Amino acid sequence: MLIIYILLPVAAVALTFILIGYSISAPRYKGPVSDHFDGKQFINPGGVKANGLIEVLKWMRERKRGAWTEQLENTFGEKPAERIENGLRITFVNHTTFLIQVDGMNILTDPVWSKRTSPFSWIGPKRMRPPGIRFEDLPKIDLVLLSHNHYDHLDIDTVKRLVKVFNPQFIVSLGVGAFLRQHGIHAYHELDWWQEIAIPNGLSVQALPAQHFSGRGMLDRDATLWCGYLLKRTDGNIYFAGDTGYNAYTFKEIGERCAPIRAALIPIGAYKPAWFMSPIHCSPEQAVQIHQEVKSSLTIASHFGTFPLADDGAEEPVRDLNAALAKLPKPHQPFLTLQEGKGIDIV
């Protein structure tokens, strides 16, 4: 009888977690089998997998967190122009959120303005630096690119705000559209790797392979696709890598098939410990390799300094990036880190 009294609360807690995990899981993609979809789950190039529950528990037990200091205020950058009719301006907002103003189009990547990247408002990775642009200062947004469905990339509260204020179009990877539909959003296009869609003003968007994983709950691991994007234009393409680990072939292929890349947005953070993070997040040194292999004329760093997602501290990604760049023969193509709210004109 005593065992029953002990086990019942444990079972109740376990059942609660299972029900919560089920309720927040995203709908699963249903479609034909391909070289990166086995009918149930999506597969990385080369078959690399994110670590599972046992490795997660090991990491949590052994964690050595780097230093983060919460910055409550931000000077914010200048209010963006309403349009850049002829040219290209890229503004770093935070994390992997960029405002790309190109040839009369205003485009956001993975927009996140929420205070946490979590299904709950009271727990989960907390924002340590404010967005570099106030939401109220955004110009009219025409298009949003969503690389995958993790909470630090698909922030549904921000997405709903964008729909309410601007009603933009969304371009998403396979399977993510069903999640948007659950929230009443129907203005989207789904793309598989290497698929392309035309957008206004003579531009087009192509989904590109990335090495990562997906999921929002306990029962939807790899049930939707993850990707990067190429924004194609006559004056040089723009590569948004999204969230990705490194391998020796994907980015060389992108460099060959997607040239010329005038600007690239490549992640540098959430890479420690390497034994756990390397399948899904590139290190700053690997980000430099990606920069070189995609043959980018200019790269801007992303995925750092906003949310403490791994064991690297707030300043470590930039420090390690600078150390990696210092090893390159000079001159080399620039790889920049921007302050939140800082924008640059690219000619």
Tab-separated table of C-alpha atoms in Angstrom:
chain	number	residue	atom	x	y	z
A	1	MET	CA	0.000	0.000	0.000
A	2	LEU	CA	2.872	2.378	0.841
A	3	ILE	CA	4.355	1.803	-2.606
A	4	ILE	CA	1.033	2.753	-4.181
A	5	TYR	CA	0.937	6.001	-2.188
A	6	ILE	CA	4.472	6.785	-3.376
A	7	LEU	CA	3.932	5.833	-7.002
A	8	LEU	CA	0.601	7.559	-7.523
A	9	PRO	CA	1.959	11.132	-7.163
A	10	VAL	CA	4.938	10.237	-9.354
A	11	ALA	CA	2.622	8.813	-12.004
A	12	ALA	CA	0.394	11.883	-11.780
A	13	VAL	CA	3.363	14.209	-12.320
A	14	ALA	CA	4.615	12.100	-15.234
A	15	LEU	CA	1.168	12.071	-16.822
A	16	THR	CA	0.912	15.837	-16.420
A	17	PHE	CA	4.229	16.354	-18.210
A	18	ILE	CA	3.173	13.992	-21.004
A	19	LEU	CA	-0.129	15.815	-21.473
A	20	ILE	CA	1.603	19.202	-21.518
A	21	GLY	CA	4.205	17.881	-23.952
A	22	TYR	CA	1.452	16.578	-26.196
A	23	SER	CA	-0.574	19.787	-26.043
A	24	ILE	CA	2.326	22.013	-27.130
A	25	SER	CA	3.600	19.677	-29.854
A	26	ALA	CA	3.243	20.973	-33.399
A	27	PRO	CA	1.297	19.112	-36.118
A	28	ARG	CA	3.344	16.554	-38.010
A	29	TYR	CA	4.106	16.974	-41.698
A	30	LYS	CA	2.459	14.471	-44.007
A	31	GLY	CA	3.940	14.072	-47.453
A	32	PRO	CA	5.952	11.879	-49.808
A	33	VAL	CA	9.169	10.180	-48.736
A	34	SER	CA	12.362	11.875	-49.940
A	35	ASP	CA	16.108	11.711	-49.302
A	36	HIS	CA	15.541	13.823	-46.162
A	37	PHE	CA	12.060	12.653	-45.084
A	38	ASP	CA	11.383	9.015	-44.175
A	39	GLY	CA	7.612	9.384	-44.006
A	40	LYS	CA	7.612	10.285	-40.307
A	41	GLN	CA	10.670	12.397	-39.568
A	42	PHE	CA	12.999	14.731	-41.405
A	43	ILE	CA	16.667	13.839	-41.694
A	44	ASN	CA	19.790	15.988	-41.729
A	45	PRO	CA	22.291	15.917	-44.593
A	46	GLY	CA	24.474	12.899	-43.893
A	47	GLY	CA	22.024	11.607	-41.288
A	48	VAL	CA	23.464	13.570	-38.343
A	49	LYS	CA	21.045	13.594	-35.391
A	50	ALA	CA	20.540	15.953	-32.486
A	51	ASN	CA	21.309	14.408	-29.105
A	52	GLY	CA	18.507	12.625	-27.254
A	53	LEU	CA	17.122	12.574	-23.726
A	54	ILE	CA	20.050	10.701	-22.150
A	55	GLU	CA	22.531	13.237	-23.502
A	56	VAL	CA	20.254	16.109	-22.443
A	57	LEU	CA	20.224	14.807	-18.865
A	58	LYS	CA	24.011	14.384	-18.926
A	59	TRP	CA	24.440	17.967	-20.146
A	60	MET	CA	22.061	19.346	-17.521
A	61	ARG	CA	23.931	17.469	-14.793
A	62	GLU	CA	27.357	18.687	-15.936
A	63	ARG	CA	26.502	22.232	-17.032
A	64	LYS	CA	29.121	24.965	-16.642
A	65	ARG	CA	27.271	28.121	-17.589
A	66	GLY	CA	29.149	31.122	-18.893
A	67	ALA	CA	28.426	34.609	-17.587
A	68	TRP	CA	25.368	36.600	-18.661
A	69	THR	CA	24.295	40.008	-17.356
A	70	GLU	CA	20.780	41.244	-18.008
A	71	GLN	CA	20.707	44.532	-19.902
A	72	LEU	CA	17.366	46.157	-19.217
A	73	GLU	CA	17.717	49.190	-21.461
A	74	ASN	CA	18.840	49.680	-25.013
A	75	THR	CA	19.769	52.868	-26.796
A	76	PHE	CA	18.112	51.368	-29.902
A	77	GLY	CA	19.190	52.112	-33.412
A	78	GLU	CA	17.747	54.735	-35.681
A	79	LYS	CA	14.176	54.212	-36.797
A	80	PRO	CA	14.404	52.259	-40.061
A	81	ALA	CA	13.547	53.897	-43.358
A	82	GLU	CA	10.094	53.095	-44.694
A	83	ARG	CA	11.622	51.595	-47.857
A	84	ILE	CA	14.963	51.138	-49.588
A	85	GLU	CA	13.819	51.305	-53.184
A	86	ASN	CA	17.118	50.567	-54.899
A	87	GLY	CA	19.724	48.874	-52.773
A	88	LEU	CA	20.228	46.718	-49.701
A	89	ARG	CA	20.238	47.551	-46.008
A	90	ILE	CA	20.414	44.901	-43.278
A	91	THR	CA	19.650	45.748	-39.651
A	92	PHE	CA	20.417	43.400	-36.757
A	93	VAL	CA	17.450	43.322	-34.368
A	94	ASN	CA	18.485	40.469	-32.058
A	95	HIS	CA	19.286	36.740	-32.065
A	96	THR	CA	18.432	35.646	-35.643
A	97	THR	CA	16.010	38.500	-36.282
A	98	PHE	CA	17.130	40.801	-39.089
A	99	LEU	CA	15.300	43.490	-41.002
A	100	ILE	CA	16.324	43.137	-44.641
A	101	GLN	CA	15.339	46.140	-46.736
A	102	VAL	CA	16.043	45.332	-50.348
A	103	ASP	CA	14.778	46.698	-53.660
A	104	GLY	CA	11.549	48.060	-52.174
A	105	MET	CA	10.787	45.015	-49.978
A	106	ASN	CA	10.840	44.875	-46.158
A	107	ILE	CA	11.647	41.362	-44.936
A	108	LEU	CA	12.043	39.961	-41.409
A	109	THR	CA	13.886	36.765	-40.530
A	110	ASP	CA	12.805	34.642	-37.529
A	111	PRO	CA	11.176	37.590	-35.702
A	112	VAL	CA	11.328	37.438	-31.889
A	113	TRP	CA	10.191	40.336	-29.700
A	114	SER	CA	8.990	38.259	-26.721
A	115	LYS	CA	10.698	38.196	-23.320
A	116	ARG	CA	11.133	34.416	-23.291
A	117	THR	CA	11.635	31.729	-25.920
A	118	SER	CA	9.361	29.166	-24.340
A	119	PRO	CA	5.787	27.846	-24.439
A	120	PHE	CA	5.332	29.511	-21.044
A	121	SER	CA	5.668	33.158	-19.990
A	122	TRP	CA	7.154	32.307	-16.578
A	123	ILE	CA	9.903	29.823	-17.418
A	124	GLY	CA	12.383	29.163	-20.200
A	125	PRO	CA	15.285	31.100	-21.731
A	126	LYS	CA	14.887	34.751	-20.774
A	127	ARG	CA	15.776	37.703	-22.953
A	128	MET	CA	18.969	39.363	-21.685
A	129	ARG	CA	19.111	42.239	-24.180
A	130	PRO	CA	16.196	44.227	-25.608
A	131	PRO	CA	15.466	44.124	-29.348
A	132	GLY	CA	17.474	46.669	-31.304
A	133	ILE	CA	14.332	48.058	-32.944
A	134	ARG	CA	11.109	48.766	-31.119
A	135	PHE	CA	8.244	46.814	-32.636
A	136	GLU	CA	6.370	50.118	-32.970
A	137	ASP	CA	9.211	51.524	-35.109
A	138	LEU	CA	9.120	48.781	-37.732
A	139	PRO	CA	8.309	49.821	-41.288
A	140	LYS	CA	5.523	47.957	-43.070
A	141	ILE	CA	6.671	44.348	-43.228
A	142	ASP	CA	5.964	42.599	-46.536
A	143	LEU	CA	7.486	39.170	-45.947
A	144	VAL	CA	8.624	36.994	-43.035
A	145	LEU	CA	11.060	34.082	-43.381
A	146	LEU	CA	10.758	31.355	-40.715
A	147	SER	CA	13.645	28.889	-40.696
A	148	HIS	CA	12.070	26.304	-38.340
A	149	ASN	CA	9.657	25.948	-35.459
A	150	HIS	CA	11.843	26.252	-32.344
A	151	TYR	CA	10.633	28.877	-29.884
A	152	ASP	CA	13.639	31.165	-30.405
A	153	HIS	CA	12.881	31.274	-34.141
A	154	LEU	CA	9.115	30.903	-34.412
A	155	ASP	CA	7.760	33.207	-31.707
A	156	ILE	CA	4.022	32.872	-32.223
A	157	ASP	CA	3.170	35.952	-30.134
A	158	THR	CA	5.392	38.100	-32.340
A	159	VAL	CA	4.008	36.429	-35.460
A	160	LYS	CA	0.467	37.293	-34.376
A	161	ARG	CA	1.468	40.914	-33.739
A	162	LEU	CA	2.949	41.110	-37.226
A	163	VAL	CA	-0.225	39.690	-38.756
A	164	LYS	CA	-2.405	42.143	-36.836
A	165	VAL	CA	-0.353	45.217	-37.772
A	166	PHE	CA	1.093	44.395	-41.212
A	167	ASN	CA	-0.549	41.185	-42.502
A	168	PRO	CA	2.656	40.013	-44.232
A	169	GLN	CA	3.237	36.883	-46.268
A	170	PHE	CA	5.201	34.073	-44.609
A	171	ILE	CA	7.634	31.649	-46.185
A	172	VAL	CA	8.159	28.540	-44.053
A	173	SER	CA	9.709	25.093	-44.262
A	174	LEU	CA	7.654	21.943	-44.856
A	175	GLY	CA	5.105	21.248	-42.131
A	176	VAL	CA	5.278	24.613	-40.381
A	177	GLY	CA	2.217	25.880	-42.243
A	178	ALA	CA	-0.097	23.576	-40.276
A	179	PHE	CA	1.064	25.205	-37.042
A	180	LEU	CA	0.365	28.664	-38.474
A	181	ARG	CA	-3.091	27.508	-39.542
A	182	GLN	CA	-3.813	26.455	-35.962
A	183	HIS	CA	-3.355	30.119	-35.074
A	184	GLY	CA	-5.531	31.445	-37.881
A	185	ILE	CA	-2.675	32.382	-40.215
A	186	HIS	CA	-3.132	31.338	-43.836
A	187	ALA	CA	-0.905	33.717	-45.826
A	188	TYR	CA	2.095	31.417	-46.146
A	189	HIS	CA	4.044	29.326	-48.630
A	190	GLU	CA	5.831	26.118	-47.635
A	191	LEU	CA	9.135	25.213	-49.272
A	192	ASP	CA	11.262	22.080	-49.318
A	193	TRP	CA	15.046	22.286	-49.588
A	194	TRP	CA	16.058	23.804	-52.941
A	195	GLN	CA	12.503	24.811	-53.826
A	196	GLU	CA	12.061	28.415	-54.934
A	197	ILE	CA	9.229	30.938	-55.078
A	198	ALA	CA	9.036	34.316	-56.797
A	199	ILE	CA	8.214	37.365	-54.686
A	200	PRO	CA	7.541	40.961	-55.807
A	201	ASN	CA	10.065	43.369	-57.318
A	202	GLY	CA	11.962	40.774	-59.326
A	203	LEU	CA	13.159	38.827	-56.273
A	204	SER	CA	12.793	35.173	-55.327
A	205	VAL	CA	13.315	33.043	-52.218
A	206	GLN	CA	14.841	29.576	-52.184
A	207	ALA	CA	14.895	27.220	-49.169
A	208	LEU	CA	18.309	25.689	-48.482
A	209	PRO	CA	19.515	22.705	-46.439
A	210	ALA	CA	20.656	23.179	-42.848
A	211	GLN	CA	21.894	20.782	-40.168
A	212	HIS	CA	19.549	21.094	-37.202
A	213	PHE	CA	16.284	19.605	-35.859
A	214	SER	CA	12.749	20.721	-35.033
A	215	GLY	CA	10.069	20.409	-32.380
A	216	ARG	CA	7.967	22.422	-29.950
A	217	GLY	CA	6.849	19.645	-27.570
A	218	MET	CA	7.599	16.072	-26.561
A	219	LEU	CA	5.957	14.312	-29.495
A	220	ASP	CA	7.002	16.276	-32.583
A	221	ARG	CA	10.781	15.835	-32.794
A	222	ASP	CA	11.852	16.332	-36.432
A	223	ALA	CA	8.205	16.266	-37.564
A	224	THR	CA	8.672	19.484	-39.569
A	225	LEU	CA	11.563	20.662	-41.714
A	226	TRP	CA	14.310	23.168	-40.850
A	227	CYS	CA	16.114	25.259	-43.446
A	228	GLY	CA	18.083	28.320	-44.424
A	229	TYR	CA	17.018	30.709	-47.170
A	230	LEU	CA	18.527	32.380	-50.196
A	231	LEU	CA	17.067	35.702	-51.256
A	232	LYS	CA	17.889	35.920	-54.955
A	233	ARG	CA	18.486	39.264	-56.658
A	234	THR	CA	20.373	40.466	-59.708
A	235	ASP	CA	22.851	42.502	-57.632
A	236	GLY	CA	23.979	39.559	-55.495
A	237	ASN	CA	22.142	37.065	-53.317
A	238	ILE	CA	21.508	37.136	-49.559
A	239	TYR	CA	21.995	33.922	-47.563
A	240	PHE	CA	20.183	33.484	-44.238
A	241	ALA	CA	21.549	30.324	-42.612
A	242	GLY	CA	18.888	30.094	-39.890
A	243	ASP	CA	20.105	27.682	-37.211
A	244	THR	CA	22.684	25.103	-38.221
A	245	GLY	CA	25.535	22.863	-37.257
A	246	TYR	CA	28.525	22.413	-39.546
A	247	ASN	CA	29.393	19.622	-41.930
A	248	ALA	CA	31.952	19.328	-44.685
A	249	TYR	CA	29.634	19.276	-47.708
A	250	THR	CA	26.365	21.241	-47.312
A	251	PHE	CA	27.911	24.690	-47.364
A	252	LYS	CA	30.306	23.927	-50.171
A	253	GLU	CA	27.283	22.883	-52.233
A	254	ILE	CA	25.498	26.114	-51.306
A	255	GLY	CA	28.580	28.077	-52.312
A	256	GLU	CA	28.650	26.389	-55.703
A	257	ARG	CA	24.913	26.521	-56.447
A	258	CYS	CA	24.001	29.894	-54.941
A	259	ALA	CA	26.768	32.209	-56.104
A	260	PRO	CA	27.222	35.091	-55.963
A	261	ILE	CA	26.362	35.598	-52.280
A	262	ARG	CA	26.671	39.294	-51.560
A	263	ALA	CA	25.747	39.005	-47.886
A	264	ALA	CA	25.301	36.118	-45.436
A	265	LEU	CA	23.729	35.896	-41.976
A	266	ILE	CA	25.458	33.067	-40.104
A	267	PRO	CA	24.999	31.901	-36.476
A	268	ILE	CA	27.878	31.991	-33.995
A	269	GLY	CA	26.298	31.222	-30.582
A	270	ALA	CA	24.921	28.365	-28.431
A	271	TYR	CA	27.878	26.071	-29.222
A	272	LYS	CA	29.109	24.924	-25.786
A	273	PRO	CA	29.637	22.206	-24.781
A	274	ALA	CA	30.759	21.088	-28.219
A	275	TRP	CA	30.076	17.389	-27.547
A	276	PHE	CA	26.401	18.203	-27.113
A	277	MET	CA	25.806	21.228	-29.339
A	278	SER	CA	27.940	20.577	-32.418
A	279	PRO	CA	25.340	18.488	-34.306
A	280	ILE	CA	22.901	21.428	-34.234
A	281	HIS	CA	24.893	24.648	-33.672
A	282	CYS	CA	28.117	25.680	-35.349
A	283	SER	CA	30.896	27.230	-33.285
A	284	PRO	CA	32.313	30.650	-34.227
A	285	GLU	CA	35.280	28.905	-35.853
A	286	GLN	CA	32.922	26.717	-37.877
A	287	ALA	CA	30.869	29.808	-38.752
A	288	VAL	CA	34.014	31.226	-40.351
A	289	GLN	CA	34.334	28.004	-42.357
A	290	ILE	CA	30.728	28.379	-43.516
A	291	HIS	CA	31.432	32.014	-44.437
A	292	GLN	CA	34.316	30.854	-46.614
A	293	GLU	CA	32.585	27.823	-48.116
A	294	VAL	CA	29.462	29.710	-49.212
A	295	LYS	CA	31.830	32.333	-50.682
A	296	SER	CA	30.107	35.249	-48.996
A	297	SER	CA	31.415	38.707	-49.827
A	298	LEU	CA	30.279	39.951	-46.411
A	299	THR	CA	28.856	38.071	-43.425
A	300	ILE	CA	26.955	39.327	-40.381
A	301	ALA	CA	26.869	37.223	-37.210
A	302	SER	CA	23.585	35.994	-35.751
A	303	HIS	CA	22.303	33.801	-32.897
A	304	PHE	CA	24.304	35.351	-30.059
A	305	GLY	CA	23.994	37.719	-27.118
A	306	THR	CA	20.211	37.642	-26.628
A	307	PHE	CA	19.103	34.379	-24.996
A	308	PRO	CA	21.248	32.038	-22.815
A	309	LEU	CA	20.542	28.823	-24.712
A	310	ALA	CA	23.756	26.906	-24.024
A	311	ASP	CA	26.870	27.117	-21.839
A	312	ASP	CA	28.731	29.843	-23.729
A	313	GLY	CA	28.521	33.199	-21.987
A	314	ALA	CA	27.181	36.368	-23.544
A	315	GLU	CA	30.583	37.632	-24.712
A	316	GLU	CA	32.188	34.339	-25.725
A	317	PRO	CA	30.791	33.987	-29.271
A	318	VAL	CA	32.174	37.360	-30.382
A	319	ARG	CA	35.502	36.730	-28.652
A	320	ASP	CA	35.874	33.293	-30.249
A	321	LEU	CA	34.784	34.649	-33.632
A	322	ASN	CA	37.457	37.345	-33.509
A	323	ALA	CA	40.054	34.726	-32.562
A	324	ALA	CA	39.040	32.560	-35.527
A	325	LEU	CA	39.132	35.512	-37.915
A	326	ALA	CA	42.593	36.490	-36.664
A	327	LYS	CA	43.913	33.151	-37.946
A	328	LEU	CA	42.817	33.859	-41.529
A	329	PRO	CA	45.314	35.153	-44.061
A	330	LYS	CA	44.774	38.828	-44.823
A	331	PRO	CA	42.982	40.305	-46.602
A	332	HIS	CA	39.803	38.238	-46.140
A	333	GLN	CA	36.133	38.891	-46.735
A	334	PRO	CA	34.606	40.716	-43.736
A	335	PHE	CA	32.659	38.884	-41.021
A	336	LEU	CA	30.938	41.476	-38.827
A	337	THR	CA	29.182	41.514	-35.464
A	338	LEU	CA	26.623	44.300	-35.128
A	339	GLN	CA	25.140	45.920	-32.055
A	340	GLU	CA	21.389	45.386	-31.757
A	341	GLY	CA	19.681	48.086	-33.815
A	342	LYS	CA	22.708	48.705	-36.021
A	343	GLY	CA	22.146	48.580	-39.768
A	344	ILE	CA	24.557	48.647	-42.675
A	345	ASP	CA	24.124	49.582	-46.316
A	346	ILE	CA	25.602	46.990	-48.651
A	347	VAL	CA	26.583	48.026	-52.156
